[in-house]
Short mmCIF file of C-alpha atoms in Angstrom, two decimals:
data_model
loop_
_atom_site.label_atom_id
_atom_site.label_comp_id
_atom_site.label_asym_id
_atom_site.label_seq_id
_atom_site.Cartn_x
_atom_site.Cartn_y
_atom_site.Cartn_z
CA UNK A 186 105.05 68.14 99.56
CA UNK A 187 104.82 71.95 100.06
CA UNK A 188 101.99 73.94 98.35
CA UNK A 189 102.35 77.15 97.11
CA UNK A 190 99.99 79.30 95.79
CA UNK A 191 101.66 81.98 93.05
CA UNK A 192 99.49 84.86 92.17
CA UNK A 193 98.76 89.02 91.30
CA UNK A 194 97.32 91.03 88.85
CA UNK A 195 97.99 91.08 85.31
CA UNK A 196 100.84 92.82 84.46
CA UNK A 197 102.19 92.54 87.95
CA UNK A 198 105.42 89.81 87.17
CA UNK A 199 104.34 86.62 88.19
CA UNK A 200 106.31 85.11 85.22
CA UNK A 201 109.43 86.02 86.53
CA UNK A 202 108.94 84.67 89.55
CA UNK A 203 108.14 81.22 88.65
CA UNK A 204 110.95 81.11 86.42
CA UNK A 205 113.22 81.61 89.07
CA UNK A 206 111.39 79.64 91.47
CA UNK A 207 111.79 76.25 88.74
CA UNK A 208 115.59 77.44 88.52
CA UNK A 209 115.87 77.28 92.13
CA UNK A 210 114.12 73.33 91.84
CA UNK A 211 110.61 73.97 92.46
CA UNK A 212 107.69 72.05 90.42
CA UNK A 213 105.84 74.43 88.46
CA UNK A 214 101.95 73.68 87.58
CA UNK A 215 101.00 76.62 85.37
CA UNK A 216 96.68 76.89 85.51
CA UNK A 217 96.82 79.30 82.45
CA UNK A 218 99.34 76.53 80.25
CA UNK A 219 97.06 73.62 81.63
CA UNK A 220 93.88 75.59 79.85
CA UNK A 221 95.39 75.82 77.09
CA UNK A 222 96.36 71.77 76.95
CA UNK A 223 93.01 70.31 77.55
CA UNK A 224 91.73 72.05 74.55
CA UNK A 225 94.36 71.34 72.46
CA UNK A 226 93.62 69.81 68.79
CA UNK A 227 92.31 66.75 68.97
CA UNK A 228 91.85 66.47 72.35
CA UNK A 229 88.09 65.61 73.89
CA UNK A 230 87.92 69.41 75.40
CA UNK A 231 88.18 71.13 72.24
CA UNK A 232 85.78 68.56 70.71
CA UNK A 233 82.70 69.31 73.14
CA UNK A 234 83.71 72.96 73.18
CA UNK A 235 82.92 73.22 69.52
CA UNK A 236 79.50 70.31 70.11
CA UNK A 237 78.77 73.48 72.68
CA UNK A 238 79.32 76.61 70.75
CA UNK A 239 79.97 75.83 67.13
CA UNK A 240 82.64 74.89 64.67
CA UNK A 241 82.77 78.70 64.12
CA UNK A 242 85.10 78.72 67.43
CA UNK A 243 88.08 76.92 65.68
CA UNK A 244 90.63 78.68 63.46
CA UNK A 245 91.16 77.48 60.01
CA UNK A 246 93.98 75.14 61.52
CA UNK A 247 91.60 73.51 63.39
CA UNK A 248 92.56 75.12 66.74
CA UNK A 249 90.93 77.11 69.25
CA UNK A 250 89.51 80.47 68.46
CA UNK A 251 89.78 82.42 71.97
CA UNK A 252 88.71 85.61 70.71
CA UNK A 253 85.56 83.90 69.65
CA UNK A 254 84.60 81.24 72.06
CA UNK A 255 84.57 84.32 74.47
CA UNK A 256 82.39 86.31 72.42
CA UNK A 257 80.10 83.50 72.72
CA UNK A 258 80.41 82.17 75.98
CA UNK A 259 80.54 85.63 77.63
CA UNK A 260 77.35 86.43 76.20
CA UNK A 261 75.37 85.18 78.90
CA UNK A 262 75.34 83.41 82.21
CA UNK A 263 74.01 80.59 81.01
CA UNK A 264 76.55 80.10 78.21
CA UNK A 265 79.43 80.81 80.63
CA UNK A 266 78.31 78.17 82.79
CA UNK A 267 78.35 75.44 79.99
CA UNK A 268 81.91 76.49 79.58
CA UNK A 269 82.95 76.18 83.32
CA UNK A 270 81.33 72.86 83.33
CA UNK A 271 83.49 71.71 80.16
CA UNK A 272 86.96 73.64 81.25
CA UNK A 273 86.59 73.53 85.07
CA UNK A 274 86.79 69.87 85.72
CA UNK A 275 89.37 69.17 83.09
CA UNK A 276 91.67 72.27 84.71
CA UNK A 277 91.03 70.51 87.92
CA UNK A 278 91.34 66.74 86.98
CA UNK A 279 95.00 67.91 85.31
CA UNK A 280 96.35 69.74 87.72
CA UNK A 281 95.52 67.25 90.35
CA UNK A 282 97.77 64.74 88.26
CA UNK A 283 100.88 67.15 88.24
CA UNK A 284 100.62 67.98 92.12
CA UNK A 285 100.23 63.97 92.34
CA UNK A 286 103.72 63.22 90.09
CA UNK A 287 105.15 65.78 91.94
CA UNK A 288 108.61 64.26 94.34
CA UNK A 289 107.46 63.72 98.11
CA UNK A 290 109.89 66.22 99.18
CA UNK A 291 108.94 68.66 96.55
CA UNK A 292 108.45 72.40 96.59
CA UNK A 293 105.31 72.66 93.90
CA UNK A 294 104.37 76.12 92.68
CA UNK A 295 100.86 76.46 91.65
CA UNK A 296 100.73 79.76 89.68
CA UNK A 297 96.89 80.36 89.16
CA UNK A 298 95.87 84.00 88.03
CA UNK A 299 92.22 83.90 89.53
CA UNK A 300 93.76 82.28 92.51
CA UNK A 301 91.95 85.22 95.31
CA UNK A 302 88.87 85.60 93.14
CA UNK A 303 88.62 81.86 93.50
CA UNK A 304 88.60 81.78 96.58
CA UNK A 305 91.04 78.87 96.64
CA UNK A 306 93.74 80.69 99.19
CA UNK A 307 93.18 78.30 101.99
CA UNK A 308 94.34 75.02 100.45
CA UNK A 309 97.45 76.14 99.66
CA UNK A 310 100.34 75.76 102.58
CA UNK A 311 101.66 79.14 101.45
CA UNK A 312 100.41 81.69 99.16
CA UNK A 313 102.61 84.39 97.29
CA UNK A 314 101.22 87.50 95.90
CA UNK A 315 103.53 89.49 93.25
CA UNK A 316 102.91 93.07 93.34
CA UNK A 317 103.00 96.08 91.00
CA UNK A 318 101.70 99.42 91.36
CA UNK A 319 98.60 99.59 88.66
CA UNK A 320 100.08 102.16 86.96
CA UNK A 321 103.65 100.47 85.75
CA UNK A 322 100.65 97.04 84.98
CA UNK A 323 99.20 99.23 82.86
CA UNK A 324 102.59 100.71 81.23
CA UNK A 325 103.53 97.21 80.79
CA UNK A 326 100.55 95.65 79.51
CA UNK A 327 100.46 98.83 77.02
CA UNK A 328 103.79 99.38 75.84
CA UNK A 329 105.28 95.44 76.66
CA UNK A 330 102.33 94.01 75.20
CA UNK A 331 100.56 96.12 72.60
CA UNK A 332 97.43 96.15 74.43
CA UNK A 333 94.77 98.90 74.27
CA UNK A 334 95.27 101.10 77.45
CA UNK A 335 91.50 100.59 78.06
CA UNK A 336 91.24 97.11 77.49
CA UNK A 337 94.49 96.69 80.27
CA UNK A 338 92.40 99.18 82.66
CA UNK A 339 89.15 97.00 82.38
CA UNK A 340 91.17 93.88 83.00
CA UNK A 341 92.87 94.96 85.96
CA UNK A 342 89.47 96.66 87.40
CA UNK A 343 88.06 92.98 86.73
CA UNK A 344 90.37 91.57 89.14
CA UNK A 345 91.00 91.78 92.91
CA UNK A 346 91.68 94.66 94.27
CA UNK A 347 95.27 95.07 96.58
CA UNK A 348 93.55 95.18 99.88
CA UNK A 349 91.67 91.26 98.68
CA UNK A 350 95.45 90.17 97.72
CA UNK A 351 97.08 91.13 100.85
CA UNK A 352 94.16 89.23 103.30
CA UNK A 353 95.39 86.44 101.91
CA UNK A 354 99.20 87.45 101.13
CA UNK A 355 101.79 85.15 103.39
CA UNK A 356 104.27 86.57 100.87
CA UNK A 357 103.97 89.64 99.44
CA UNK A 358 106.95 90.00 96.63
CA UNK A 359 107.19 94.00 95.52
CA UNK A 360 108.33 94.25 92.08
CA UNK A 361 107.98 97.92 91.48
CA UNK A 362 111.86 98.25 91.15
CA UNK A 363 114.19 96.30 88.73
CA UNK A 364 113.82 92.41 87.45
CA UNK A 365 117.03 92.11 89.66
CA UNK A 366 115.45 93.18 93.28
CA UNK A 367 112.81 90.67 92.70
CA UNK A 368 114.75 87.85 91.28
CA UNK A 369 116.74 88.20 95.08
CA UNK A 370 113.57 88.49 97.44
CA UNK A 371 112.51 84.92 95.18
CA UNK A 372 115.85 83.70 96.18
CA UNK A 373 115.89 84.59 100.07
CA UNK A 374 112.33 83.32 100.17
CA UNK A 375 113.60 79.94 99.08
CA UNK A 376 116.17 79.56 101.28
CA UNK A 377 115.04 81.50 104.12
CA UNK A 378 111.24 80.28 103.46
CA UNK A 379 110.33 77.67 101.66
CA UNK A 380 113.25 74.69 101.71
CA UNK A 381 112.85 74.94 105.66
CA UNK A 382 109.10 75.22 105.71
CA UNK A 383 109.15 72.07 103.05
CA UNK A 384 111.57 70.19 105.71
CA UNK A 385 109.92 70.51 108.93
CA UNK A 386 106.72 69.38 106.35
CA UNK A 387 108.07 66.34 105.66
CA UNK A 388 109.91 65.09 109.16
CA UNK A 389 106.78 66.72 111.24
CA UNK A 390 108.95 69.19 113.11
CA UNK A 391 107.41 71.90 114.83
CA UNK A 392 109.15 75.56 114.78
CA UNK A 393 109.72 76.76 118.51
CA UNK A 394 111.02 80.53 119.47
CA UNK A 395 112.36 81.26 122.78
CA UNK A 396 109.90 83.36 125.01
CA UNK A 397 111.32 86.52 123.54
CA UNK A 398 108.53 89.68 123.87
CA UNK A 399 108.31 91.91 120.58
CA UNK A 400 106.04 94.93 120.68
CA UNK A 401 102.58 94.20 119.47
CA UNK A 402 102.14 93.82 115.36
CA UNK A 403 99.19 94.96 113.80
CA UNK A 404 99.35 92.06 111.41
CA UNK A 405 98.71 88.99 114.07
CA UNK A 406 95.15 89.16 113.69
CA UNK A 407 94.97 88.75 109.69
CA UNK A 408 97.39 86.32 110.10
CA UNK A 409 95.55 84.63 112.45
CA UNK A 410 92.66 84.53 109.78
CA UNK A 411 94.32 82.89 107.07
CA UNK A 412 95.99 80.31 109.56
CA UNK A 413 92.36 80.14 111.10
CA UNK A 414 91.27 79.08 107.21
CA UNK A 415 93.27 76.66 106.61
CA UNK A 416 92.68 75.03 109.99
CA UNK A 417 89.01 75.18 108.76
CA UNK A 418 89.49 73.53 105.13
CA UNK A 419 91.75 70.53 107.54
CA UNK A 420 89.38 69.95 110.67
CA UNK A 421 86.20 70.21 108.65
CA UNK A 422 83.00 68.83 110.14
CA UNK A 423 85.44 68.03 113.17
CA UNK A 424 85.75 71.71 114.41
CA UNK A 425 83.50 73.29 116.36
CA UNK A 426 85.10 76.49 115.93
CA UNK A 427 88.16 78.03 115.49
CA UNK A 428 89.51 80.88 117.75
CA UNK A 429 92.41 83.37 117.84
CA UNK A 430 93.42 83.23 121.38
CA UNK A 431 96.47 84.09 123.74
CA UNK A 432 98.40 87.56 123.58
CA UNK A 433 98.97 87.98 120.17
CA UNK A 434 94.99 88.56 120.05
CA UNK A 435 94.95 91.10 122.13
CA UNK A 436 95.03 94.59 120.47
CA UNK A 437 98.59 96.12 121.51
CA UNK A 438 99.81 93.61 123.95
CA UNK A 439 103.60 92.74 124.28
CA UNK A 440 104.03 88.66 123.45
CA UNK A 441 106.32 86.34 122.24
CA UNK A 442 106.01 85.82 118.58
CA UNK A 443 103.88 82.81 117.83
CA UNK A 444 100.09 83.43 116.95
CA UNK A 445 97.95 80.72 119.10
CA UNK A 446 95.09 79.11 118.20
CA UNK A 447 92.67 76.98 119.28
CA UNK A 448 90.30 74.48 118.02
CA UNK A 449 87.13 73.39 120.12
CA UNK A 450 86.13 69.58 119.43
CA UNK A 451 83.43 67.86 120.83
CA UNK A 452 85.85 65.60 122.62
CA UNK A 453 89.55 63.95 122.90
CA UNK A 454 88.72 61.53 120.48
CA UNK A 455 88.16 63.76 117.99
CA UNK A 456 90.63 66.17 118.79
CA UNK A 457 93.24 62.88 118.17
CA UNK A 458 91.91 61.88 114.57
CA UNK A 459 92.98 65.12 113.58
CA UNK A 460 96.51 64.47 114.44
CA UNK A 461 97.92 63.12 111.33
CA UNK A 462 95.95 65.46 109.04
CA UNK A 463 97.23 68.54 111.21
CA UNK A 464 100.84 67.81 110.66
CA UNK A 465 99.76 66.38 106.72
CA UNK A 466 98.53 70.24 106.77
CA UNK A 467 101.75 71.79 108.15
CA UNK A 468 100.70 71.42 112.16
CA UNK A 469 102.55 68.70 113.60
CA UNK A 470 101.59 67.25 116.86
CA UNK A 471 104.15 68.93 119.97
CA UNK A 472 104.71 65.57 121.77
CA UNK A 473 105.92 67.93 125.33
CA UNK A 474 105.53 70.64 126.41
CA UNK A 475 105.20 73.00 129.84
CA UNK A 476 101.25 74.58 129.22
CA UNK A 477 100.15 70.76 127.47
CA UNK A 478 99.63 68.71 131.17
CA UNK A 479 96.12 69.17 133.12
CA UNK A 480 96.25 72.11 134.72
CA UNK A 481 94.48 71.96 138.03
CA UNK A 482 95.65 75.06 139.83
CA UNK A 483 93.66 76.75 137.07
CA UNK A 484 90.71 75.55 138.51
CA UNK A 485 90.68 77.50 141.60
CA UNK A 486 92.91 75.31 144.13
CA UNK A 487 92.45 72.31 142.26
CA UNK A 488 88.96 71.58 142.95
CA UNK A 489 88.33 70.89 139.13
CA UNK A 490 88.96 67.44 137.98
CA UNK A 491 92.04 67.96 136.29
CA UNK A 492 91.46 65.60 133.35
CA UNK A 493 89.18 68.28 132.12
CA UNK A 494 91.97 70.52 131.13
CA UNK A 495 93.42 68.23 129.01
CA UNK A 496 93.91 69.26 125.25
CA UNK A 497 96.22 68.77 122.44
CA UNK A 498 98.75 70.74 121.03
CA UNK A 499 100.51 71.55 117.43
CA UNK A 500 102.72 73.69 116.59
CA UNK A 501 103.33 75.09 113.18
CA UNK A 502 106.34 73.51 110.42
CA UNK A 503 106.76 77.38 108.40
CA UNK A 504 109.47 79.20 109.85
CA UNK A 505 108.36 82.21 109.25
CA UNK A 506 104.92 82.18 111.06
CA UNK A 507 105.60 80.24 114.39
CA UNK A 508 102.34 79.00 115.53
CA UNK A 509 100.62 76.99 118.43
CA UNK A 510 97.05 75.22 117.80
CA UNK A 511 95.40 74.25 120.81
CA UNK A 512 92.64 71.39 120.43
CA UNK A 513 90.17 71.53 123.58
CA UNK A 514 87.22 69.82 124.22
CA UNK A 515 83.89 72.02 123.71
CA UNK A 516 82.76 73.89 127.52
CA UNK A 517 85.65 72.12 129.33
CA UNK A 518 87.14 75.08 132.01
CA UNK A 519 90.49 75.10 129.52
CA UNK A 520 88.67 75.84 126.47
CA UNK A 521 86.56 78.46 127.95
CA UNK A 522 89.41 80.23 129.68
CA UNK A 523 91.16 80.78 126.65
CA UNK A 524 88.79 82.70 125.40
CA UNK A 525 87.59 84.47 128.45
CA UNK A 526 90.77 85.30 128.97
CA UNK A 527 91.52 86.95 125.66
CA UNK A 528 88.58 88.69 126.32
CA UNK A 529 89.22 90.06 130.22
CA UNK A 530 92.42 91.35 128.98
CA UNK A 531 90.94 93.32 125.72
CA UNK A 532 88.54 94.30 127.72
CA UNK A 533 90.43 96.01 130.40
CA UNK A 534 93.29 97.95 129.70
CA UNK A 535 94.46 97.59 133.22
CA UNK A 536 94.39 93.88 133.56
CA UNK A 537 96.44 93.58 130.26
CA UNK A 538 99.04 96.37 131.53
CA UNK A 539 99.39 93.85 134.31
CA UNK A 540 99.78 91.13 132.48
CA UNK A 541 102.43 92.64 130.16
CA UNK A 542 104.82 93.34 132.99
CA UNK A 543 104.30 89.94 134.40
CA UNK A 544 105.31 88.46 130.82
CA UNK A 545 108.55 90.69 131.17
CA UNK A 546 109.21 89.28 134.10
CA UNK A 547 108.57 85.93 133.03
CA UNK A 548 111.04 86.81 130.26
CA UNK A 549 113.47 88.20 131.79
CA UNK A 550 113.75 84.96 134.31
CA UNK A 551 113.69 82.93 131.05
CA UNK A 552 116.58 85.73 129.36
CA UNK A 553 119.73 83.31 129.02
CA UNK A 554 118.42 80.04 128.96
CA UNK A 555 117.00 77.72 125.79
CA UNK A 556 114.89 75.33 124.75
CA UNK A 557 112.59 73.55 127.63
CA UNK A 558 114.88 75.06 130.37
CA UNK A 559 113.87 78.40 129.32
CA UNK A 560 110.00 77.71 128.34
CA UNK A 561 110.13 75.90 132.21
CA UNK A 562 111.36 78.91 133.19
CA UNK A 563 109.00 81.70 131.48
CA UNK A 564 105.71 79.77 132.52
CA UNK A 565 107.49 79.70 136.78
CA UNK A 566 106.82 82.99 136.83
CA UNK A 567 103.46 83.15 134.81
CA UNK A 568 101.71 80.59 136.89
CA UNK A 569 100.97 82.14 140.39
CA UNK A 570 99.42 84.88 138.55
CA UNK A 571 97.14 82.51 136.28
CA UNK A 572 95.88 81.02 139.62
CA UNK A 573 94.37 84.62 140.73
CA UNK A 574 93.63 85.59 137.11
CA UNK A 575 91.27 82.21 136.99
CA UNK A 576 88.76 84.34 139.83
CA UNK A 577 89.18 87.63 138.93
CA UNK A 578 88.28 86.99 135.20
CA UNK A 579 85.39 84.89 135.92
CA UNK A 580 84.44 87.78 138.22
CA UNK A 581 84.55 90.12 134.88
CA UNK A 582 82.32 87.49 133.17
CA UNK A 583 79.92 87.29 135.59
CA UNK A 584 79.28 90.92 136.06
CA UNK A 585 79.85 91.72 132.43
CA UNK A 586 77.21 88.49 131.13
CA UNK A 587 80.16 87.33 129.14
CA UNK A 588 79.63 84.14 127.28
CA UNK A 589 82.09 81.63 125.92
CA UNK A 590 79.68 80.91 123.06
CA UNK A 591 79.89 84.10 121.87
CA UNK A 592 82.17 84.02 118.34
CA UNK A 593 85.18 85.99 119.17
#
C-alpha cells in the first residue's frame, strides 16, 4: 500500500485535507484520535496513567484529565518520560494495526502532528505538508478556537519551523486562500499523484521520461536528500553509502528530469537482496536498459574486466519524482566514476559547459523518437565522449588528490 505522511502546524488545515482525502477513498489513521483511544475509560492506558500520576488526573466521570496529566507530566523530564513510555508504544502498537487492516491496494493517510519533530519523514512513501502563513494560524486558533493569542503563539513557536517542513515537504499544499483552492490542489494530487504513484507501487512499474533537457532546478539536491533517506531507512546495514550522482547534482547543469542515485554495496550479492525491498519501498528493479550492461569502453579501450562495471538499477514508481538508483559494488571503476564524475564537472565550469552541449546534442538526436529507441538514441551520441571523459577526469583526480571516499 502507499504511505503518506499528512502534516503542518497547528492551525495550518490539516483537517480539511484528510477529510477530503477519505472522500476521495483514502484510509485515514489519525495519531491525535488514536491518543485519545488508548486512554479511553476502562482501557489498560488510562489505568497505568493514573498507577503513574494519580487518580487526581481523571475527571469526575472517570475520564482523562488532559489539562492535568500535563501539569504533571510536564513538570519534569523524568515524569515526561514515564508518560512516553506508557503512550508511545500503545500509539505505535495501534497504529501499526490500522496500516496492517488497511486494503493491499490502499492509499493510507497517516496524519501525525509531530510528524517533522519526530523525525519520522523517511518511512513514509510520500509526505504532505499543509501550509498557512503564522499569522492567519494564529487568527484561527484565536478567533476559530477561543484560544489565548499567547498560548497559540507559544504553540506554534514549539513546533517546526517552515524551512524544517519544507526539507522534508514532497507536497507542499498552500492553504492561505479559500477552503475551496485547497480542497482542488487535494483533488489533483490524488489523481495526478497519488492513485498513479499507489499503481506503479503495487505492479512494480518504474516511471521513465524521455531524454528531454529542462534548465537546472534548484530543488534536485533536497530532493535528492529525502529520496537519499528513505533509501537509507530500506538498505540499512546493506549500504555503504548513499550518493547523489549524475547531472541533476551538478549545480546549474541542463539534464533530463530524473534525480540519480546510487548505492555502494560491498558486492552483487548484496546489491540483489535488496531487490524486493527496493520496489516494496517504491524502487522497482529496471529489468533493461541502455547504461545497465558492463561498460568496458569506460575503462580506457576496454582493458578493464568488464564484469566490474556491472551494477543494478531501479527506477522510481511516484510520478512525480522520476528517479534512477544505481547499486554498485564498493571501489569497482563504475562506482567510482560516478562520483568522480559529478565531481570533475562541479568542479570545472568548462568541462560541464561541454558536457551540456553534448547532452543537447544527444537530445536533439533522441528529439522524435520514444521509449528504448530514443534512450538508444540519446546515450549514441553520449558515449564517444564518456570514453575521453574516463582519462581526462582521472587526470583532474590525480592532480587535484581527489578521492572517491570522500562523502560527497
Amino acid at each position: 500500500m502507499l504511505r503518506l505522511g499528512l502534516t503542518g502546524g497547528i492551525g495550518a488545515g490539516k483537517s480539511t485535507v484528510s477529510k477530503e482525502l477519505v472522500a476521495l477513498g483514502a484510509v485515514l489513521v489519525d495519531a491525535d484520535a488514536i491518543a485519545r483511544e488508548i486512554v479511553e475509560p476502562g482501557s489498560d492506558g488510562l489505568a497505568e496513567l493514573v498507577d503513574a500520576f494519580g487518580d487526581d488526573i481523571l475527571l469526575p466521570d472517570g475520564s482523562l484529565d488532559r489539562p492535568a496529566l500535563a501539569a504533571k507530566a510536564f513538570a519534569s523530564d523524568e515524569a515526561r518520560a514515564v508518560l512516553n513510555a506508557i503512550t508511545h508504544p500503545r500509539v505505535g502498537q495501534r497504529t501499526a494495526e490500522l496500516v496492517a487492516s488497511a486494503p493491499a491496494d490502499g492509499i493510507v493517510v497517516q496524519d501525525i502532528p509531530l510528524l517533522v519533530e519526530g523525525g519520522m519523514a523517511a518511512v513514509f512513501n510520500l509526505v504532505a505538508i499543509v501550509h498557512t502563513d503564522e499569522d492567519e494560524r494564529i487568527r484561527r486558533l484565536v478567533e476559530l478556537r477561543g484560544m489565548p493569542e499567547a498560548d497559540a503563539r507559544a504553540r506554534i513557536a514549539a513546533q517546526a519551523g517552515d524551512d524544517e517542513r519544507r526539507a522534508v515537504a514532497d507536497v507542499w499544499l498552500d492553504n492561505n486562500g479559500d477552503e475551496a483552492a485547497l480542497v482542488q490542489s487535494v483533488r489533483s494530487l490524488w489523481t495526478e499523484r497519488l492513485v498513479p504513484f499507489e499503481r506503479n507501487l503495487r505492479t512494480r512499474t518504474p516511471v521513465r521520461v524521455g531524454p528531454e533537457l529542462i534548465p537546472a532546478r534548484e530543488d534536485w539536491p533536497q530532493q535528492a536528500r529525502r529520496l537519499i533517506a528513505r533509501l537509507a531507512v530500506v538498505a540499512g546495514g546493506a549500504a555503504v553509502r548513499i550518493d547523489h550522482i549524475g547531472s541533476t547534482a551538478v549545480p546549474g547543469l541542463e539534464a533530463v528530469d530524473v534525480v540519480d542515485l546510487q548505492i555502494t554495496v560491498p558486492d552483487l550479492a548484496a546489491a540483489d537482496s535488496l531487490a524486493e525491498p527496493l520496489a516494496a519501498a517504491g524502487f522497482p528493479r529496471i529489468a533493461h536498459v541502455e547504461g545497465e550492461d558492463p561498460k568496458p569502453a569506460y575503462g580506457a579501450g576496454g582493458e578493464t574486466d568488464p564484469a566490474v562495471w556491472e551494477m543494478r538499477l531501479h527506477g522510481g514508481a511516484d510520478p512525480g519524482r522520476p528517479v534512477q538508483v544505481h547499486l554498485r559494488v564498493d571501489g569497482w571503476p563504475g562506482q567510482q566514476f560516478a562520483l568522480l564524475l559529478r565531481d570533475w564537472l562541479r568542479a570545472d565550469p568548462d568541462c560541464a559547459a561541454e558536457y551540456a552541449g553534448l547532452k543537447r546534442e544527444a537530445a536533439a538526436a533522441a528529439a522524435g523518437l520514444r521509449g528504448d529507441e530514443a534512450e538508444a538514441a540519446y546515450h549514441a551520441v553520449k558515449a564517444p565522449w564518456f570514453d575521453r571523459a574516463y582519462h581526462r577526469a582521472w587526470e583532474w583526480a590525480e592532480a587535484t588528490g581527489w578521492s572517491a571516499r570522500r562523502p560527497g
